């Protein structure tokens, strides 16, 4: 892993998803890919989740900023997604929250276009993706 690379986690979750569920998915995913938690710089989601207690609690536990994007902002990432969810589109107006949010924030933070290092992972009530940018 290039030490100059910035890792950003995108998260999607159902209403009421506890922080412990999100954290378990995060830790399992990072562990499976040999990535240390301290390498993650920020969390991202959709603005519909900006008041989601599990997401806010997780961001607090990890001391990471949580950035939320509008469905309009995330919709622009459709062609870069590994997976398109019709259900997500019906509910939110974008085809994938975790991947889109990770890419959107990594693009915002980096100087080059972001890439998905880990495509959408599903956990109970939750989804996660990891984007990297130089």
PDB file of C-alpha atoms in Angstrom:
ATOM      1  CA  UNK A   1       0.000   0.000   0.000  1.00  0.00           C
ATOM      2  CA  UNK A   2       1.413   3.337  -1.099  1.00  0.00           C
ATOM      3  CA  UNK A   3       1.840   5.411   2.070  1.00  0.00           C
ATOM      4  CA  UNK A   4       0.856   8.551   0.155  1.00  0.00           C
ATOM      5  CA  UNK A   5      -2.470   6.955  -0.682  1.00  0.00           C
ATOM      6  CA  UNK A   6      -5.588   8.117   1.119  1.00  0.00           C
ATOM      7  CA  UNK A   7      -8.213   5.550   2.069  1.00  0.00           C
ATOM      8  CA  UNK A   8     -11.854   6.519   2.435  1.00  0.00           C
ATOM      9  CA  UNK A   9     -14.706   4.285   3.587  1.00  0.00           C
ATOM     10  CA  UNK A  10     -18.172   4.680   2.131  1.00  0.00           C
ATOM     11  CA  UNK A  11     -21.028   3.360   4.256  1.00  0.00           C
ATOM     12  CA  UNK A  12     -24.663   2.628   3.641  1.00  0.00           C
ATOM     13  CA  UNK A  13     -27.052   1.289   6.256  1.00  0.00           C
ATOM     14  CA  UNK A  14     -30.662   0.674   7.072  1.00  0.00           C
ATOM     15  CA  UNK A  15     -32.354   2.961   9.581  1.00  0.00           C
ATOM     16  CA  UNK A  16     -31.414   1.938  13.128  1.00  0.00           C
ATOM     17  CA  UNK A  17     -28.291  -0.018  12.178  1.00  0.00           C
ATOM     18  CA  UNK A  18     -26.094  -0.037  15.319  1.00  0.00           C
ATOM     19  CA  UNK A  19     -22.516   1.252  15.301  1.00  0.00           C
ATOM     20  CA  UNK A  20     -21.321  -2.192  16.427  1.00  0.00           C
ATOM     21  CA  UNK A  21     -22.720  -3.759  13.225  1.00  0.00           C
ATOM     22  CA  UNK A  22     -21.015  -1.137  11.047  1.00  0.00           C
ATOM     23  CA  UNK A  23     -17.760  -1.514  12.959  1.00  0.00           C
ATOM     24  CA  UNK A  24     -17.802  -5.313  12.640  1.00  0.00           C
ATOM     25  CA  UNK A  25     -18.230  -5.027   8.854  1.00  0.00           C
ATOM     26  CA  UNK A  26     -15.457  -2.416   8.703  1.00  0.00           C
ATOM     27  CA  UNK A  27     -13.011  -4.473  10.788  1.00  0.00           C
ATOM     28  CA  UNK A  28     -13.748  -7.744   8.936  1.00  0.00           C
ATOM     29  CA  UNK A  29     -13.310  -6.057   5.546  1.00  0.00           C
ATOM     30  CA  UNK A  30     -10.066  -4.288   6.444  1.00  0.00           C
ATOM     31  CA  UNK A  31      -8.652  -7.428   8.065  1.00  0.00           C
ATOM     32  CA  UNK A  32      -9.488  -9.537   4.994  1.00  0.00           C
ATOM     33  CA  UNK A  33      -7.563  -7.075   2.819  1.00  0.00           C
ATOM     34  CA  UNK A  34      -4.616  -6.544   5.168  1.00  0.00           C
ATOM     35  CA  UNK A  35      -5.427  -2.887   5.826  1.00  0.00           C
ATOM     36  CA  UNK A  36      -4.960  -1.310   9.252  1.00  0.00           C
ATOM     37  CA  UNK A  37      -7.793   0.801  10.661  1.00  0.00           C
ATOM     38  CA  UNK A  38      -5.419   3.749  11.229  1.00  0.00           C
ATOM     39  CA  UNK A  39      -4.865   3.942   7.428  1.00  0.00           C
ATOM     40  CA  UNK A  40      -8.491   5.041   6.931  1.00  0.00           C
ATOM     41  CA  UNK A  41      -8.755   8.822   6.771  1.00  0.00           C
ATOM     42  CA  UNK A  42     -12.480   9.517   6.548  1.00  0.00           C
ATOM     43  CA  UNK A  43     -16.010   8.107   6.305  1.00  0.00           C
ATOM     44  CA  UNK A  44     -18.679   9.012   3.776  1.00  0.00           C
ATOM     45  CA  UNK A  45     -22.385   8.347   3.237  1.00  0.00           C
ATOM     46  CA  UNK A  46     -25.510   9.900   1.741  1.00  0.00           C
ATOM     47  CA  UNK A  47     -27.107  12.986   3.308  1.00  0.00           C
ATOM     48  CA  UNK A  48     -30.255  10.968   4.117  1.00  0.00           C
ATOM     49  CA  UNK A  49     -28.060   9.310   6.778  1.00  0.00           C
ATOM     50  CA  UNK A  50     -26.485  12.439   8.246  1.00  0.00           C
ATOM     51  CA  UNK A  51     -28.506  11.964  11.475  1.00  0.00           C
ATOM     52  CA  UNK A  52     -28.157   8.150  11.576  1.00  0.00           C
ATOM     53  CA  UNK A  53     -27.024   7.421  15.145  1.00  0.00           C
ATOM     54  CA  UNK A  54     -24.995   4.293  14.276  1.00  0.00           C
ATOM     55  CA  UNK A  55     -22.968   6.141  11.652  1.00  0.00           C
ATOM     56  CA  UNK A  56     -22.402   9.139  13.924  1.00  0.00           C
ATOM     57  CA  UNK A  57     -21.403   6.866  16.807  1.00  0.00           C
ATOM     58  CA  UNK A  58     -18.964   4.937  14.593  1.00  0.00           C
ATOM     59  CA  UNK A  59     -17.364   8.168  13.348  1.00  0.00           C
ATOM     60  CA  UNK A  60     -17.000   9.269  16.970  1.00  0.00           C
ATOM     61  CA  UNK A  61     -15.469   5.952  18.075  1.00  0.00           C
ATOM     62  CA  UNK A  62     -12.941   6.077  15.242  1.00  0.00           C
ATOM     63  CA  UNK A  63     -12.369   9.856  15.543  1.00  0.00           C
ATOM     64  CA  UNK A  64     -12.905  10.172  11.790  1.00  0.00           C
ATOM     65  CA  UNK A  65     -14.844  12.863   9.928  1.00  0.00           C
ATOM     66  CA  UNK A  66     -18.127  11.763   8.323  1.00  0.00           C
ATOM     67  CA  UNK A  67     -18.991  13.553   5.084  1.00  0.00           C
ATOM     68  CA  UNK A  68     -22.459  13.168   3.567  1.00  0.00           C
ATOM     69  CA  UNK A  69     -23.312  13.770  -0.074  1.00  0.00           C
ATOM     70  CA  UNK A  70     -26.643  14.416  -1.767  1.00  0.00           C
ATOM     71  CA  UNK A  71     -28.205  11.801  -4.047  1.00  0.00           C
ATOM     72  CA  UNK A  72     -27.548  14.196  -6.951  1.00  0.00           C
ATOM     73  CA  UNK A  73     -23.827  14.288  -6.137  1.00  0.00           C
ATOM     74  CA  UNK A  74     -23.679  10.491  -5.803  1.00  0.00           C
ATOM     75  CA  UNK A  75     -25.711   9.807  -8.963  1.00  0.00           C
ATOM     76  CA  UNK A  76     -22.775  11.058 -11.027  1.00  0.00           C
ATOM     77  CA  UNK A  77     -20.743   8.026  -9.960  1.00  0.00           C
ATOM     78  CA  UNK A  78     -23.112   5.447 -11.470  1.00  0.00           C
ATOM     79  CA  UNK A  79     -20.762   4.395 -14.283  1.00  0.00           C
ATOM     80  CA  UNK A  80     -17.903   3.822 -11.812  1.00  0.00           C
ATOM     81  CA  UNK A  81     -19.824   1.414  -9.560  1.00  0.00           C
ATOM     82  CA  UNK A  82     -19.169  -2.328  -9.428  1.00  0.00           C
ATOM     83  CA  UNK A  83     -22.787  -2.954  -8.455  1.00  0.00           C
ATOM     84  CA  UNK A  84     -26.009  -1.077  -9.237  1.00  0.00           C
ATOM     85  CA  UNK A  85     -28.880  -1.538  -6.825  1.00  0.00           C
ATOM     86  CA  UNK A  86     -32.359  -0.803  -8.157  1.00  0.00           C
ATOM     87  CA  UNK A  87     -33.655  -0.809  -4.567  1.00  0.00           C
ATOM     88  CA  UNK A  88     -31.114   1.832  -3.550  1.00  0.00           C
ATOM     89  CA  UNK A  89     -32.083   3.880  -6.607  1.00  0.00           C
ATOM     90  CA  UNK A  90     -35.804   3.661  -5.785  1.00  0.00           C
ATOM     91  CA  UNK A  91     -35.185   4.719  -2.187  1.00  0.00           C
ATOM     92  CA  UNK A  92     -32.446   7.305  -2.627  1.00  0.00           C
ATOM     93  CA  UNK A  93     -32.014   8.312  -6.272  1.00  0.00           C
ATOM     94  CA  UNK A  94     -28.544   6.788  -6.576  1.00  0.00           C
ATOM     95  CA  UNK A  95     -27.521   3.237  -7.469  1.00  0.00           C
ATOM     96  CA  UNK A  96     -25.072   2.564  -4.682  1.00  0.00           C
ATOM     97  CA  UNK A  97     -24.435   4.540  -1.533  1.00  0.00           C
ATOM     98  CA  UNK A  98     -21.282   2.924  -0.151  1.00  0.00           C
ATOM     99  CA  UNK A  99     -19.313   2.895  -3.411  1.00  0.00           C
ATOM    100  CA  UNK A 100     -20.572   6.283  -4.637  1.00  0.00           C
ATOM    101  CA  UNK A 101     -19.895   8.001  -1.296  1.00  0.00           C
ATOM    102  CA  UNK A 102     -16.400   6.512  -0.995  1.00  0.00           C
ATOM    103  CA  UNK A 103     -15.524   7.647  -4.526  1.00  0.00           C
ATOM    104  CA  UNK A 104     -17.077  11.098  -4.062  1.00  0.00           C
ATOM    105  CA  UNK A 105     -15.134  11.839  -0.888  1.00  0.00           C
ATOM    106  CA  UNK A 106     -11.861  10.383  -2.184  1.00  0.00           C
ATOM    107  CA  UNK A 107     -12.229  12.472  -5.356  1.00  0.00           C
ATOM    108  CA  UNK A 108     -12.821  15.553  -3.195  1.00  0.00           C
ATOM    109  CA  UNK A 109      -9.767  14.892  -0.996  1.00  0.00           C
ATOM    110  CA  UNK A 110      -7.308  13.738  -3.620  1.00  0.00           C
ATOM    111  CA  UNK A 111      -5.549  15.239  -6.600  1.00  0.00           C
ATOM    112  CA  UNK A 112      -6.277  12.339  -8.982  1.00  0.00           C
ATOM    113  CA  UNK A 113      -9.510  10.418  -9.638  1.00  0.00           C
ATOM    114  CA  UNK A 114     -10.257   7.849  -6.962  1.00  0.00           C
ATOM    115  CA  UNK A 115     -10.533   4.121  -7.556  1.00  0.00           C
ATOM    116  CA  UNK A 116     -12.481   1.479  -5.679  1.00  0.00           C
ATOM    117  CA  UNK A 117      -9.980  -0.635  -3.780  1.00  0.00           C
ATOM    118  CA  UNK A 118     -12.708  -2.747  -2.158  1.00  0.00           C
ATOM    119  CA  UNK A 119     -16.083  -2.906  -3.926  1.00  0.00           C
ATOM    120  CA  UNK A 120     -19.359  -3.073  -2.021  1.00  0.00           C
ATOM    121  CA  UNK A 121     -19.321  -5.490   0.908  1.00  0.00           C
ATOM    122  CA  UNK A 122     -22.600  -6.473   2.531  1.00  0.00           C
ATOM    123  CA  UNK A 123     -23.124  -6.917   6.230  1.00  0.00           C
ATOM    124  CA  UNK A 124     -26.262  -7.136   8.364  1.00  0.00           C
ATOM    125  CA  UNK A 125     -28.233  -3.923   7.657  1.00  0.00           C
ATOM    126  CA  UNK A 126     -25.131  -2.339   6.132  1.00  0.00           C
ATOM    127  CA  UNK A 127     -22.863  -1.929   3.122  1.00  0.00           C
ATOM    128  CA  UNK A 128     -19.284  -0.724   2.909  1.00  0.00           C
ATOM    129  CA  UNK A 129     -16.817   0.153   0.150  1.00  0.00           C
ATOM    130  CA  UNK A 130     -13.287   1.489   0.232  1.00  0.00           C
ATOM    131  CA  UNK A 131     -11.873   3.995  -2.244  1.00  0.00           C
ATOM    132  CA  UNK A 132      -8.250   5.027  -2.582  1.00  0.00           C
ATOM    133  CA  UNK A 133      -6.753   8.188  -4.019  1.00  0.00           C
ATOM    134  CA  UNK A 134      -3.171   9.349  -4.420  1.00  0.00           C
TER     135      UNK A 134
END
